[in-house]
Tab-separated table of C-alpha atoms in Angstrom:
chain	number	residue	atom	x	y	z
A	28	MET	CA	0.000	0.000	0.000
A	29	GLN	CA	2.823	2.399	0.861
A	30	ILE	CA	4.606	1.681	-2.448
A	31	ARG	CA	1.383	2.385	-4.366
A	32	SER	CA	0.994	5.720	-2.517
A	33	ILE	CA	4.565	6.677	-3.291
A	34	ALA	CA	4.095	5.726	-6.954
A	35	VAL	CA	0.895	7.788	-7.209
A	36	PHE	CA	2.606	10.744	-5.490
A	37	PHE	CA	5.569	10.499	-7.891
A	38	ILE	CA	3.301	10.371	-10.969
A	39	VAL	CA	1.270	13.367	-9.747
A	40	PHE	CA	4.518	15.250	-8.979
A	41	VAL	CA	5.868	14.592	-12.497
A	42	PHE	CA	2.612	15.782	-14.088
A	43	LEU	CA	2.678	18.930	-11.956
A	44	LEU	CA	6.207	19.660	-13.098
A	45	MET	CA	5.251	19.118	-16.715
A	46	ASP	CA	2.211	21.389	-16.383
A	47	SER	CA	3.795	24.065	-14.217
A	48	GLY	CA	3.082	26.791	-16.767
A	49	SER	CA	6.735	27.754	-16.788
A	50	VAL	CA	7.463	29.996	-19.751
A	51	HIS	CA	11.192	30.327	-19.096
A	52	ALA	CA	13.602	29.946	-16.248
A	53	GLY	CA	16.366	32.515	-16.343
A	54	ARG	CA	19.225	33.161	-13.954
A	55	HIS	CA	17.179	35.158	-11.456
A	56	TYR	CA	13.503	34.358	-12.141
A	57	ASP	CA	11.338	31.499	-13.305
A	58	ILE	CA	8.561	33.060	-15.409
A	59	GLN	CA	5.221	31.266	-15.093
A	60	LYS	CA	2.015	32.076	-16.941
A	61	VAL	CA	-0.832	32.479	-14.448
A	62	SER	CA	-3.600	33.494	-16.876
A	63	ASN	CA	-3.907	34.962	-20.373
A	64	SER	CA	-2.336	38.247	-19.340
A	65	VAL	CA	-0.752	37.646	-15.922
A	66	TYR	CA	2.701	36.183	-15.333
A	67	ALA	CA	4.480	35.338	-12.093
A	68	ALA	CA	8.231	35.896	-11.837
A	69	ILE	CA	9.390	33.509	-9.139
A	70	ALA	CA	12.763	34.441	-7.625
A	71	LEU	CA	15.253	31.608	-7.997
A	72	PRO	CA	17.304	30.755	-4.891
A	73	GLU	CA	20.572	30.837	-6.817
A	74	GLY	CA	19.769	34.159	-8.519
A	75	LYS	CA	20.129	37.754	-7.382
A	76	ALA	CA	16.395	38.508	-7.303
A	77	ALA	CA	15.393	39.249	-3.716
A	78	SER	CA	11.644	38.653	-4.094
A	79	ASN	CA	8.963	37.479	-6.478
A	80	ALA	CA	7.231	39.792	-8.933
A	81	ILE	CA	4.311	39.729	-11.335
A	82	PHE	CA	3.606	41.416	-14.614
A	83	ILE	CA	0.360	42.065	-16.417
A	84	VAL	CA	0.189	42.428	-20.183
A	85	THR	CA	-2.571	44.730	-21.420
A	86	GLY	CA	-3.401	45.735	-24.985
A	87	ASN	CA	-0.821	48.528	-25.078
A	88	GLN	CA	1.458	48.225	-22.044
A	89	VAL	CA	2.928	46.015	-19.350
A	90	ILE	CA	2.479	46.663	-15.646
A	91	LEU	CA	5.242	45.224	-13.460
A	92	ALA	CA	4.632	44.762	-9.729
A	93	GLY	CA	6.940	43.790	-6.888
A	94	ALA	CA	9.743	45.101	-4.697
A	95	HIS	CA	13.449	44.696	-4.008
A	96	PHE	CA	14.276	45.142	-7.694
A	97	VAL	CA	18.018	44.789	-8.366
A	98	VAL	CA	19.674	45.738	-11.670
A	99	GLU	CA	20.266	42.161	-12.863
A	100	GLY	CA	16.724	41.108	-12.025
A	101	VAL	CA	15.159	44.108	-13.762
A	102	ARG	CA	17.213	43.474	-16.904
A	103	GLU	CA	16.125	39.846	-16.959
A	104	LEU	CA	12.466	40.749	-16.393
A	105	ILE	CA	12.536	43.272	-19.244
A	106	ASP	CA	14.175	40.684	-21.544
A	107	GLU	CA	11.614	38.021	-20.580
A	108	ILE	CA	8.708	40.428	-21.050
A	109	ALA	CA	10.047	41.279	-24.532
A	110	LYS	CA	9.862	37.572	-25.434
A	111	ILE	CA	6.155	37.571	-24.564
A	112	THR	CA	4.986	40.952	-25.889
A	113	GLN	CA	6.224	43.993	-27.756
A	114	ASN	CA	4.351	46.236	-25.312
A	115	PRO	CA	6.605	48.412	-23.166
A	116	VAL	CA	6.707	48.398	-19.366
A	117	ARG	CA	4.966	51.685	-18.637
A	118	GLU	CA	4.037	51.275	-14.983
A	119	ILE	CA	5.728	49.669	-12.003
A	120	ILE	CA	3.749	49.038	-8.861
A	121	LEU	CA	6.334	49.168	-6.088
A	122	THR	CA	4.783	47.290	-3.179
A	123	HIS	CA	7.294	48.391	-0.531
A	124	HIS	CA	10.865	49.547	0.078
A	125	HIS	CA	13.185	49.198	3.065
A	126	SER	CA	15.136	52.335	3.983
A	127	GLY	CA	18.884	51.944	3.798
A	128	TYR	CA	18.895	49.701	0.730
A	129	ASN	CA	20.363	52.092	-1.820
A	130	TYR	CA	21.031	49.373	-4.389
A	131	ILE	CA	17.419	48.240	-4.887
A	132	ASP	CA	14.323	49.778	-6.482
A	133	VAL	CA	16.178	52.616	-8.237
A	134	ASP	CA	17.410	51.053	-11.500
A	135	LEU	CA	14.033	50.708	-13.186
A	136	PRO	CA	13.120	51.273	-16.851
A	137	PRO	CA	13.504	55.054	-17.275
A	138	ASN	CA	10.160	55.689	-18.988
A	139	ALA	CA	8.076	53.656	-16.534
A	140	GLU	CA	5.980	55.440	-13.939
A	141	ILE	CA	6.278	54.151	-10.377
A	142	ILE	CA	2.998	53.721	-8.518
A	143	THR	CA	3.385	53.242	-4.788
A	144	SER	CA	2.031	54.130	-1.375
A	145	TRP	CA	2.986	57.390	0.324
A	146	GLN	CA	4.913	55.424	2.982
A	147	THR	CA	6.940	53.576	0.353
A	148	TRP	CA	7.599	56.832	-1.493
A	149	GLN	CA	8.922	58.429	1.723
A	150	ALA	CA	11.324	55.494	2.275
A	151	LEU	CA	12.468	55.555	-1.352
A	152	LYS	CA	12.895	59.316	-1.432
A	153	SER	CA	15.175	59.218	1.627
A	154	GLU	CA	17.792	57.088	-0.140
A	155	TYR	CA	21.234	58.237	-1.236
A	156	ARG	CA	20.456	57.248	-4.841
A	157	GLN	CA	17.369	59.014	-6.126
A	158	VAL	CA	14.668	57.607	-8.380
A	159	LYS	CA	14.552	59.325	-11.757
A	160	ASN	CA	11.185	57.889	-12.791
A	161	PRO	CA	7.894	59.751	-12.562
A	162	VAL	CA	6.070	58.704	-9.387
A	163	THR	CA	2.420	58.530	-8.407
A	164	PHE	CA	1.784	57.801	-4.757
A	165	PHE	CA	-1.404	57.278	-2.784
A	166	ASP	CA	-2.364	57.403	0.873
A	167	LYS	CA	-4.909	54.667	1.610
A	168	GLY	CA	-5.545	52.914	-1.689
A	169	ILE	CA	-5.948	53.348	-5.399
A	170	THR	CA	-7.711	51.533	-8.211
A	171	LEU	CA	-6.042	51.447	-11.601
A	172	GLN	CA	-8.434	50.881	-14.497
A	173	ARG	CA	-6.504	49.632	-17.534
A	174	GLU	CA	-8.831	48.695	-20.375
A	175	THR	CA	-11.113	46.005	-18.882
A	176	LEU	CA	-8.700	45.265	-16.046
A	177	SER	CA	-9.081	46.738	-12.545
A	178	ILE	CA	-6.051	46.640	-10.257
A	179	ILE	CA	-6.911	47.519	-6.662
A	180	LEU	CA	-4.070	48.531	-4.352
């Protein structure tokens, strides 16, 4: 009975791996398709990415969301997004930032607008290296309506 359970577990595990939705595994992220327009970027343990991210492909742009973005990870995400769509990354939802980390969250695509909370903006603005991107910040919450997609923060 135990051998049968192990065999069933192994077969299910193999099928899950085969159907993981993985689009591409790079050096820092494993990109997985979540739905028609949503992709998860799972930080790989051996990479330099410090946290997971997601990106949403709309009809005319890409919205990237996450935190702790390092240069190498951002470059890889932009390259991976370009393999999926020609749409540019126009908005980055920065979920949070830890003060004192001058090497993260500042090397973002130059034409992308950062959307973040007021608290995150205060932490980011206090850093030695300054963000050059346009920034929209909110106090309690914001809803972004992009075509038929509503993103509630």
